mmCIF file of N, CA, C and O in Angstrom:
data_model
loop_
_atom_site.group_PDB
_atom_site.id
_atom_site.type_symbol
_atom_site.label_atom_id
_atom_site.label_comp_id
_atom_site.label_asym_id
_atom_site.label_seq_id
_atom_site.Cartn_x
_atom_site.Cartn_y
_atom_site.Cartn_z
ATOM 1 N N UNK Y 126 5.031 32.359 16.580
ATOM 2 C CA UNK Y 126 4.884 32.129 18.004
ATOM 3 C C UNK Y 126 4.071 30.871 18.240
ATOM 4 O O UNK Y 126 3.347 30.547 17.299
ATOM 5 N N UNK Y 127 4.052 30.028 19.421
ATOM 6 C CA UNK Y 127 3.499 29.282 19.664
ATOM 7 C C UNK Y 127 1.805 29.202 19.662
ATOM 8 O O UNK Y 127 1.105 28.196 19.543
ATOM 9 N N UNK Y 128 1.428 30.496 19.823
ATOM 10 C CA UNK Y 128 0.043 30.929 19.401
ATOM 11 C C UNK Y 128 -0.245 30.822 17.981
ATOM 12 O O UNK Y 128 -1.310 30.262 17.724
ATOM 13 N N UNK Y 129 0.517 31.264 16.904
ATOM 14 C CA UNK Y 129 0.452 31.053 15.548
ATOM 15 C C UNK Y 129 0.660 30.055 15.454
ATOM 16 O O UNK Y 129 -0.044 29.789 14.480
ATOM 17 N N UNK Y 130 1.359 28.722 15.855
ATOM 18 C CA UNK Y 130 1.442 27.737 15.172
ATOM 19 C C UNK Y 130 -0.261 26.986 15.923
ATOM 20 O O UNK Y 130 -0.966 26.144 15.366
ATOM 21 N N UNK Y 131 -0.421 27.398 16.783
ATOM 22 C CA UNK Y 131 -1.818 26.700 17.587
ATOM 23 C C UNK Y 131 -2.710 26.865 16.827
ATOM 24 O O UNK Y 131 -3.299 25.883 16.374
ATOM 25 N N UNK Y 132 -3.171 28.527 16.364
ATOM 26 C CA UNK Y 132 -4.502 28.329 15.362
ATOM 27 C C UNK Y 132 -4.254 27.813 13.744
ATOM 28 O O UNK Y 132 -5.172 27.531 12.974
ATOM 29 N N UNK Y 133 -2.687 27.753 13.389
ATOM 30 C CA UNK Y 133 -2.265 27.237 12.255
ATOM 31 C C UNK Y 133 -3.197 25.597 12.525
ATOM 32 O O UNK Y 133 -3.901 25.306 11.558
ATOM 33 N N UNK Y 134 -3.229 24.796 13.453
ATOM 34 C CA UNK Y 134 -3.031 23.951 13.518
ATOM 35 C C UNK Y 134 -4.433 23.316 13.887
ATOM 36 O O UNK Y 134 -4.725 22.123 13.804
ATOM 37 N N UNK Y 135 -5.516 24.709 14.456
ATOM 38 C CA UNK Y 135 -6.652 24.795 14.366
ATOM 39 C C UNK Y 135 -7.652 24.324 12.927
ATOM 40 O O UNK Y 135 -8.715 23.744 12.704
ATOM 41 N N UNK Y 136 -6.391 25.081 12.064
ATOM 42 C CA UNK Y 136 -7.372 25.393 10.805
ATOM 43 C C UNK Y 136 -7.157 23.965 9.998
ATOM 44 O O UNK Y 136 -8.008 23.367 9.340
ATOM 45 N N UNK Y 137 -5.837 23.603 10.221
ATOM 46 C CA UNK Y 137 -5.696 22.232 9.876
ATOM 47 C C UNK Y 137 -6.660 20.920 9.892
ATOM 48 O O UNK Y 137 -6.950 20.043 9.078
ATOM 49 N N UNK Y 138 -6.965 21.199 11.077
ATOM 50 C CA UNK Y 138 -7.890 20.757 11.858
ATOM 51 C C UNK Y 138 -8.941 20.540 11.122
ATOM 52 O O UNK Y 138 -9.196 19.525 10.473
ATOM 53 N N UNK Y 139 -9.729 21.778 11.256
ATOM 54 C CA UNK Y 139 -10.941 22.314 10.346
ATOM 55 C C UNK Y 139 -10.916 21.636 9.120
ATOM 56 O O UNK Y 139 -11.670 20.666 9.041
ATOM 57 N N UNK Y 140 -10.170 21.939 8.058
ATOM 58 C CA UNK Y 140 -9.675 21.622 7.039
ATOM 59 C C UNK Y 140 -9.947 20.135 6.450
ATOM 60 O O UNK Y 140 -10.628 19.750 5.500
ATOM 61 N N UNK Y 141 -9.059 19.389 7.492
ATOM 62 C CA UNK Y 141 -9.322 17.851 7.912
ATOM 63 C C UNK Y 141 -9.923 17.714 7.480
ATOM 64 O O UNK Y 141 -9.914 17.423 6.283
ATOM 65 N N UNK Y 142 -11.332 17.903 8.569
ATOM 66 C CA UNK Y 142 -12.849 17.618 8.759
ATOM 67 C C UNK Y 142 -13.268 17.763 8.008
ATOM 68 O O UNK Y 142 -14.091 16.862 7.853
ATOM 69 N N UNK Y 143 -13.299 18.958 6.632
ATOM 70 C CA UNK Y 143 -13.867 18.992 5.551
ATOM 71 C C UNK Y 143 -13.408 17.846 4.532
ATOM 72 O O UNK Y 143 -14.221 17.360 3.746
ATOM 73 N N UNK Y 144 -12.118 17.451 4.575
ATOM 74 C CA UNK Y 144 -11.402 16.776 2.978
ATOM 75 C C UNK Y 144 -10.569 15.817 4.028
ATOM 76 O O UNK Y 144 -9.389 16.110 4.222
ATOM 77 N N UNK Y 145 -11.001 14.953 4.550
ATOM 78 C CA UNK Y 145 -10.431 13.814 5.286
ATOM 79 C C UNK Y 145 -9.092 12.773 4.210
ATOM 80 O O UNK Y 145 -8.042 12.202 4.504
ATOM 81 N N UNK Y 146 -9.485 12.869 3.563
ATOM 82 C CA UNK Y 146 -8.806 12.444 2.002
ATOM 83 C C UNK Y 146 -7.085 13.301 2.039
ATOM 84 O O UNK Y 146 -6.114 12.552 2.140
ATOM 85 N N UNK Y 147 -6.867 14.649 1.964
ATOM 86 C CA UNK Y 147 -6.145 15.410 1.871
ATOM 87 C C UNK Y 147 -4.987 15.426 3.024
ATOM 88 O O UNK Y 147 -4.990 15.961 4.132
ATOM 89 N N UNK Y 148 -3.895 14.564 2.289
ATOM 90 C CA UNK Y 148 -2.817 14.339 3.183
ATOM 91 C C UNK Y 148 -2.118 15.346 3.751
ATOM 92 O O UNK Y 148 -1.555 15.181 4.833
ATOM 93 N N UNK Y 149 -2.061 16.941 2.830
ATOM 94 C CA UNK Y 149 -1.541 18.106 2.953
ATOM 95 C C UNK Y 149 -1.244 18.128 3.967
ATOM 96 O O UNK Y 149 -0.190 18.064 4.600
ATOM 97 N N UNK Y 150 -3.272 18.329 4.347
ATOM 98 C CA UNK Y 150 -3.807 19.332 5.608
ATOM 99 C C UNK Y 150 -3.065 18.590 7.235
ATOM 100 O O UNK Y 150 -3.011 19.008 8.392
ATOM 101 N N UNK Y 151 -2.596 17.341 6.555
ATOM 102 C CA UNK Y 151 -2.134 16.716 8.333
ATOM 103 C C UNK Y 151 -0.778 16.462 8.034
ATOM 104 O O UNK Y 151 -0.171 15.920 8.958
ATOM 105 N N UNK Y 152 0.034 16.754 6.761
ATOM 106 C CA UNK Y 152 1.637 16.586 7.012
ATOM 107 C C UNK Y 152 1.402 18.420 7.618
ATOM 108 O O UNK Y 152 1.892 18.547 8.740
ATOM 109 N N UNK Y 153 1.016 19.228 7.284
ATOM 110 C CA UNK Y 153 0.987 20.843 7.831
ATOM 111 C C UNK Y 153 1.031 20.702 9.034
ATOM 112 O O UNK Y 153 2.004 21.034 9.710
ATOM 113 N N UNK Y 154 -0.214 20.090 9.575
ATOM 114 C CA UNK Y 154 -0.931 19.861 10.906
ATOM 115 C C UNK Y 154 0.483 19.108 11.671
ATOM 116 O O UNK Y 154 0.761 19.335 12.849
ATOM 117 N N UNK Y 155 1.153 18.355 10.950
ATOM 118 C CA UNK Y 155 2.487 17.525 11.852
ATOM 119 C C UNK Y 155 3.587 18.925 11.825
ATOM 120 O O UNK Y 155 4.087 19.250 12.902
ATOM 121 N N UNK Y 156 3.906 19.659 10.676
ATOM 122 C CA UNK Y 156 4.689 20.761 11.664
ATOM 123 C C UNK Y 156 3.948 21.312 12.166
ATOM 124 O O UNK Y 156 4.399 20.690 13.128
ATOM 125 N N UNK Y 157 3.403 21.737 12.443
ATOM 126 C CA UNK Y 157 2.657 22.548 13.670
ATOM 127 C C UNK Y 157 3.027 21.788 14.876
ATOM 128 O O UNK Y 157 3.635 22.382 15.767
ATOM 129 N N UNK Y 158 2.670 20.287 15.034
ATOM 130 C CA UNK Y 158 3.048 19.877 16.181
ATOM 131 C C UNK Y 158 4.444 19.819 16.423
ATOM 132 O O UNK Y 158 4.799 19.665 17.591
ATOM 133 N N UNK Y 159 5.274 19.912 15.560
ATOM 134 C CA UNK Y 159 6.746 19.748 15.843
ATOM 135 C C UNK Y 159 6.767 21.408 16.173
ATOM 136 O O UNK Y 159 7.112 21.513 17.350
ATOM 137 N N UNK Y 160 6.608 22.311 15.775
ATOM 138 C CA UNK Y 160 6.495 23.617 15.860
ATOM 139 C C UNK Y 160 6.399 23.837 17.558
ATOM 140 O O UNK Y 160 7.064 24.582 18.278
ATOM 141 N N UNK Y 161 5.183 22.782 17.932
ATOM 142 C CA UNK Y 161 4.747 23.186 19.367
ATOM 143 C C UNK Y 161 5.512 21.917 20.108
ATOM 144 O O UNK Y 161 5.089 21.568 21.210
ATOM 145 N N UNK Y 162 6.505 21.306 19.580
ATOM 146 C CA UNK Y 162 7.220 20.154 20.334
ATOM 147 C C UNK Y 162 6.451 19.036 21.123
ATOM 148 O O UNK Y 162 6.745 18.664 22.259
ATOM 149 N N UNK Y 163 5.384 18.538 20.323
ATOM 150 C CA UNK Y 163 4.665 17.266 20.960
ATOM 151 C C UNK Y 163 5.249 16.617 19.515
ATOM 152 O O UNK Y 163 5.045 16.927 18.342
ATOM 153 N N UNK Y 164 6.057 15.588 20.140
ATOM 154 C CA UNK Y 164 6.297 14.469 19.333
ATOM 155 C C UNK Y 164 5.217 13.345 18.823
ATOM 156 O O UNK Y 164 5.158 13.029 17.634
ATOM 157 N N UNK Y 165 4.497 12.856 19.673
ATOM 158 C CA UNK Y 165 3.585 12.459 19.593
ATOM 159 C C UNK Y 165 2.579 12.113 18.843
ATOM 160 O O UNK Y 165 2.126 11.051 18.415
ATOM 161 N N UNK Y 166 2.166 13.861 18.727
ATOM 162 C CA UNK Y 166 1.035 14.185 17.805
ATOM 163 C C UNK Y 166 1.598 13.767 16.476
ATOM 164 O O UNK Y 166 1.206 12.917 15.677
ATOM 165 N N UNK Y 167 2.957 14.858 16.443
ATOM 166 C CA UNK Y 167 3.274 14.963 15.054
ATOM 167 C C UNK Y 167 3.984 13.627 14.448
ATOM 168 O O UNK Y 167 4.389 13.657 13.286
ATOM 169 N N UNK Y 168 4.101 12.687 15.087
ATOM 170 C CA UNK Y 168 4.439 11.220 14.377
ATOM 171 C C UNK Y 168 3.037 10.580 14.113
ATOM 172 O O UNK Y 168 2.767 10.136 12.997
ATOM 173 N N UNK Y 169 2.311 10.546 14.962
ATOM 174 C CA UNK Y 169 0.841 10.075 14.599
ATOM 175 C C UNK Y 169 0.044 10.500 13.415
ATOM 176 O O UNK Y 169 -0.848 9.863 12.854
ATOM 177 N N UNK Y 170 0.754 12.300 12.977
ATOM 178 C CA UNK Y 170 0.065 12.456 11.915
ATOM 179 C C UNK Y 170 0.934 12.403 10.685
ATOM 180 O O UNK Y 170 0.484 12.598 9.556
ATOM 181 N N UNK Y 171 2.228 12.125 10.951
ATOM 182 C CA UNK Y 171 3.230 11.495 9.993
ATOM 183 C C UNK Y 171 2.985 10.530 9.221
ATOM 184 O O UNK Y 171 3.061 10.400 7.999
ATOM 185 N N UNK Y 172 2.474 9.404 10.621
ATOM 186 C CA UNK Y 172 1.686 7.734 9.744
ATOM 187 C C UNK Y 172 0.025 8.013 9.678
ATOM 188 O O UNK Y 172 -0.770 7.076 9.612
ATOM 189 N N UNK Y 173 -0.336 9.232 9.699
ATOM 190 C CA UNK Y 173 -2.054 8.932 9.370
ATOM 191 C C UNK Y 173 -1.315 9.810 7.654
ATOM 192 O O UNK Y 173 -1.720 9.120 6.719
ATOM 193 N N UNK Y 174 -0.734 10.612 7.293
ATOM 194 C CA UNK Y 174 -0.492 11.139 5.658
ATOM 195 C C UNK Y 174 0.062 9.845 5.364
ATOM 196 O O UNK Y 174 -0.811 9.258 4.726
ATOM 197 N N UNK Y 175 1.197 8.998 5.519
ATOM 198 C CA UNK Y 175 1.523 8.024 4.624
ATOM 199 C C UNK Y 175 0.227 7.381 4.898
ATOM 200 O O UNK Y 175 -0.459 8.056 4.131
ATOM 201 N N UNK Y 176 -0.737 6.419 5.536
ATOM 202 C CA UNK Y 176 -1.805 6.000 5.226
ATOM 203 C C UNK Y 176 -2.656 6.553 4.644
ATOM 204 O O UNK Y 176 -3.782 6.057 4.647
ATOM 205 N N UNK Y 177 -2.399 7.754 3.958
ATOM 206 C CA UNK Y 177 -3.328 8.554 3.000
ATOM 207 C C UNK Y 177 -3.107 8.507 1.660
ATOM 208 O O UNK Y 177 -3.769 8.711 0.642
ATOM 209 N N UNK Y 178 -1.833 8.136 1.975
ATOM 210 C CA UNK Y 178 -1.166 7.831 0.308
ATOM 211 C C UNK Y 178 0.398 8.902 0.138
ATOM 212 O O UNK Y 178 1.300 8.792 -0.691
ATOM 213 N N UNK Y 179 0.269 9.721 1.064
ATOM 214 C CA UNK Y 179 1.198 10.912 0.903
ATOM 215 C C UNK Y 179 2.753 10.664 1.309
ATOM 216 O O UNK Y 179 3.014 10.376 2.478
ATOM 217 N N UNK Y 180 4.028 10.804 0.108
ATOM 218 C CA UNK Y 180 5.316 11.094 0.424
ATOM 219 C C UNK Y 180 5.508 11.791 1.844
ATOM 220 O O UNK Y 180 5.730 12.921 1.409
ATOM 221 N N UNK Y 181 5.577 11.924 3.116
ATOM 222 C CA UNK Y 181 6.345 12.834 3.711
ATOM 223 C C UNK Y 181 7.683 13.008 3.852
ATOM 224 O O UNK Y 181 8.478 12.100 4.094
ATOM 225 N N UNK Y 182 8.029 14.497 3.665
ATOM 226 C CA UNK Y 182 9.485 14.483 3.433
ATOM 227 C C UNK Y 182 10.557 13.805 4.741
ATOM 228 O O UNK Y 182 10.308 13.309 5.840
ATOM 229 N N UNK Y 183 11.778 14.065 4.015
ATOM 230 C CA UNK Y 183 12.619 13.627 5.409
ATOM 231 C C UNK Y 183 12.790 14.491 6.300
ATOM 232 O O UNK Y 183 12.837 14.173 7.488
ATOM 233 N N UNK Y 184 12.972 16.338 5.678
ATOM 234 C CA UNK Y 184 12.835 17.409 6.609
ATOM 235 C C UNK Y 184 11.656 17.136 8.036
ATOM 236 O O UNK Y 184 11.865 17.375 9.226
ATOM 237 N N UNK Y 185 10.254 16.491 7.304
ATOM 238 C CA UNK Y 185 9.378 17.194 8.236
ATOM 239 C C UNK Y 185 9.662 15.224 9.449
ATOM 240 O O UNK Y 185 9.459 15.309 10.660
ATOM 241 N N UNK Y 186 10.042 13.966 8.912
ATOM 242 C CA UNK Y 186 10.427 13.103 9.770
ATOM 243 C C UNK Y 186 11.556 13.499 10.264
ATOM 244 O O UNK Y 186 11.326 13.484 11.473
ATOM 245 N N UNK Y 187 12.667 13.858 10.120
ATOM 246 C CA UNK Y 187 13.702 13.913 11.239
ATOM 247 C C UNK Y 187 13.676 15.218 11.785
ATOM 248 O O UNK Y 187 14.728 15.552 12.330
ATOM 249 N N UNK Y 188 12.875 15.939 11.785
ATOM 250 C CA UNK Y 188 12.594 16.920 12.691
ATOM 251 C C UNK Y 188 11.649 16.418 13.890
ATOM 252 O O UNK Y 188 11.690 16.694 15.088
ATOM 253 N N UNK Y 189 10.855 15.654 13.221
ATOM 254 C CA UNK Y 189 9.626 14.873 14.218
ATOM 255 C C UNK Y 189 10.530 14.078 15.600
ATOM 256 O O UNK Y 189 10.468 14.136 16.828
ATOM 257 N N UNK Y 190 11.533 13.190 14.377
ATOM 258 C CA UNK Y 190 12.071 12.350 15.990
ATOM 259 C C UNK Y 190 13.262 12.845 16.550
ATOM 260 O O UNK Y 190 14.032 12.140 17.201
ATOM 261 N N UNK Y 191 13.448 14.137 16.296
ATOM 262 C CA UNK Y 191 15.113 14.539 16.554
ATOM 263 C C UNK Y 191 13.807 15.312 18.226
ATOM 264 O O UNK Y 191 14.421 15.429 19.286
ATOM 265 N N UNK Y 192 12.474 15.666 18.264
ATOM 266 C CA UNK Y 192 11.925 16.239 19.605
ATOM 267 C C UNK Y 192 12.336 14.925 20.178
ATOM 268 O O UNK Y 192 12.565 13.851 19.621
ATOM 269 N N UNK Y 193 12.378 15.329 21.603
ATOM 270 C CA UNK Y 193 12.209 14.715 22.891
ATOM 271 C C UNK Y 193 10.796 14.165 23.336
ATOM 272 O O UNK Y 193 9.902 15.011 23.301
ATOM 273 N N UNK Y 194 10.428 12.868 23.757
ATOM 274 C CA UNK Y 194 9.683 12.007 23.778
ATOM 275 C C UNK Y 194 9.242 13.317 25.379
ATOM 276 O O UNK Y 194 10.118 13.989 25.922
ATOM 277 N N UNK Y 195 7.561 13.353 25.847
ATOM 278 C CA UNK Y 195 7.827 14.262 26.763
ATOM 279 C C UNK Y 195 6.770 13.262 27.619
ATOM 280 O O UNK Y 195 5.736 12.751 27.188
ATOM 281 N N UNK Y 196 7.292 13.159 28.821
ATOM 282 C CA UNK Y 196 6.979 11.950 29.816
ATOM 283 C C UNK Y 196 6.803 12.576 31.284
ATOM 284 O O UNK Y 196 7.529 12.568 32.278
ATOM 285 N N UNK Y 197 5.330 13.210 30.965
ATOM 286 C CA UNK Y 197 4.816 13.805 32.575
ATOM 287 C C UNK Y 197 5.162 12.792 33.850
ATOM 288 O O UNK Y 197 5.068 11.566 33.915
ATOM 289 N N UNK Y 198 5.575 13.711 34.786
ATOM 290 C CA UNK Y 198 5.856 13.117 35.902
ATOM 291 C C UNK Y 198 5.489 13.936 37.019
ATOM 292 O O UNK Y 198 5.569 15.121 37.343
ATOM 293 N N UNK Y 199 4.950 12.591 37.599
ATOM 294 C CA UNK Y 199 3.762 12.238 38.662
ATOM 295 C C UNK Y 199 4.241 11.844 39.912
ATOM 296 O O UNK Y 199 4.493 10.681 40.224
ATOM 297 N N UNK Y 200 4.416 13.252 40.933
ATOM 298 C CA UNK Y 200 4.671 13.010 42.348
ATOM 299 C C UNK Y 200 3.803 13.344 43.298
ATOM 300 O O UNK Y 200 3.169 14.346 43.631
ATOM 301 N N UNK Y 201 4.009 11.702 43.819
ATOM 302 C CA UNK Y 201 3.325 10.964 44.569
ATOM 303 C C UNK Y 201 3.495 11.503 46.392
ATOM 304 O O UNK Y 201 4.634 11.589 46.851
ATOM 305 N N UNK Y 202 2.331 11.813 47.249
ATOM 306 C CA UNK Y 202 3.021 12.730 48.217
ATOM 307 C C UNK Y 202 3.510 10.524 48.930
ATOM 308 O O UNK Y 202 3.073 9.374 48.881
ATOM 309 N N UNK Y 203 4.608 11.324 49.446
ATOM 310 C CA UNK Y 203 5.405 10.228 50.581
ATOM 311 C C UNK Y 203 5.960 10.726 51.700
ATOM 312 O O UNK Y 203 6.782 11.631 51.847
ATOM 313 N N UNK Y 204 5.207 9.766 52.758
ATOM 314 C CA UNK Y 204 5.067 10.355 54.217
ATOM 315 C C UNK Y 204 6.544 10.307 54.915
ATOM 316 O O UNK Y 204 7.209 9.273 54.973
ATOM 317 N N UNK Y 205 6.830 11.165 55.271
ATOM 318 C CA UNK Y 205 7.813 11.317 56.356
ATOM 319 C C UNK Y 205 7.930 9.884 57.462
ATOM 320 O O UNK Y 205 7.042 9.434 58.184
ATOM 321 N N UNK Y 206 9.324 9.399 57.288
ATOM 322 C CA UNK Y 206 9.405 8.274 58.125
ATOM 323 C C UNK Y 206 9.133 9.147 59.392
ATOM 324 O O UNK Y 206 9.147 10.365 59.571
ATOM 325 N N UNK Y 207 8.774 7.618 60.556
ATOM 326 C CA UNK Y 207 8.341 8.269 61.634
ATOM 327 C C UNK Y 207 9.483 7.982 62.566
ATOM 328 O O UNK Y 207 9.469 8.425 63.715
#
């Protein structure tokens, strides 16, 4: 569930913080975000494991960019012509 992949992604987290070094803990941490469909995250932590030194597979990249880019939208109130 989206709750399991959240504290999955918690511990990742955690994890991190201990062994900053350990590409594992943030290709994991990138499905999780594909899990929870922020593209975003999980490409950002795609290129922070290869800047770690780490292979990521092709499973966990073309799952990353096959999500939808997600682009909040912002309505603006507009006054009634007079």
């Amino acid at each position: 569930t989206k709750q399991d992949y959240s504290a999955a992604k918690a511990d990742f987290d955690a994890a991190f913080q201990i062994n900053p070094k350990n590409a594992v803990y943030v290709i994991n941490r990138a499905r999780c975000w594909i899990a929870l469909n922020n593209k975003a995250e999980a490409m950002r932590d795609i290129d922070l494991a290869k800047q770690l030194g780490a292979t990521v597979g092709d499973d966990v990249i073309q799952a990353a960019q096959a999500l939808k880019w997600f682009i909040p939208l912002v309505f603006a109130h507009v006054p009634k012509s007079m």
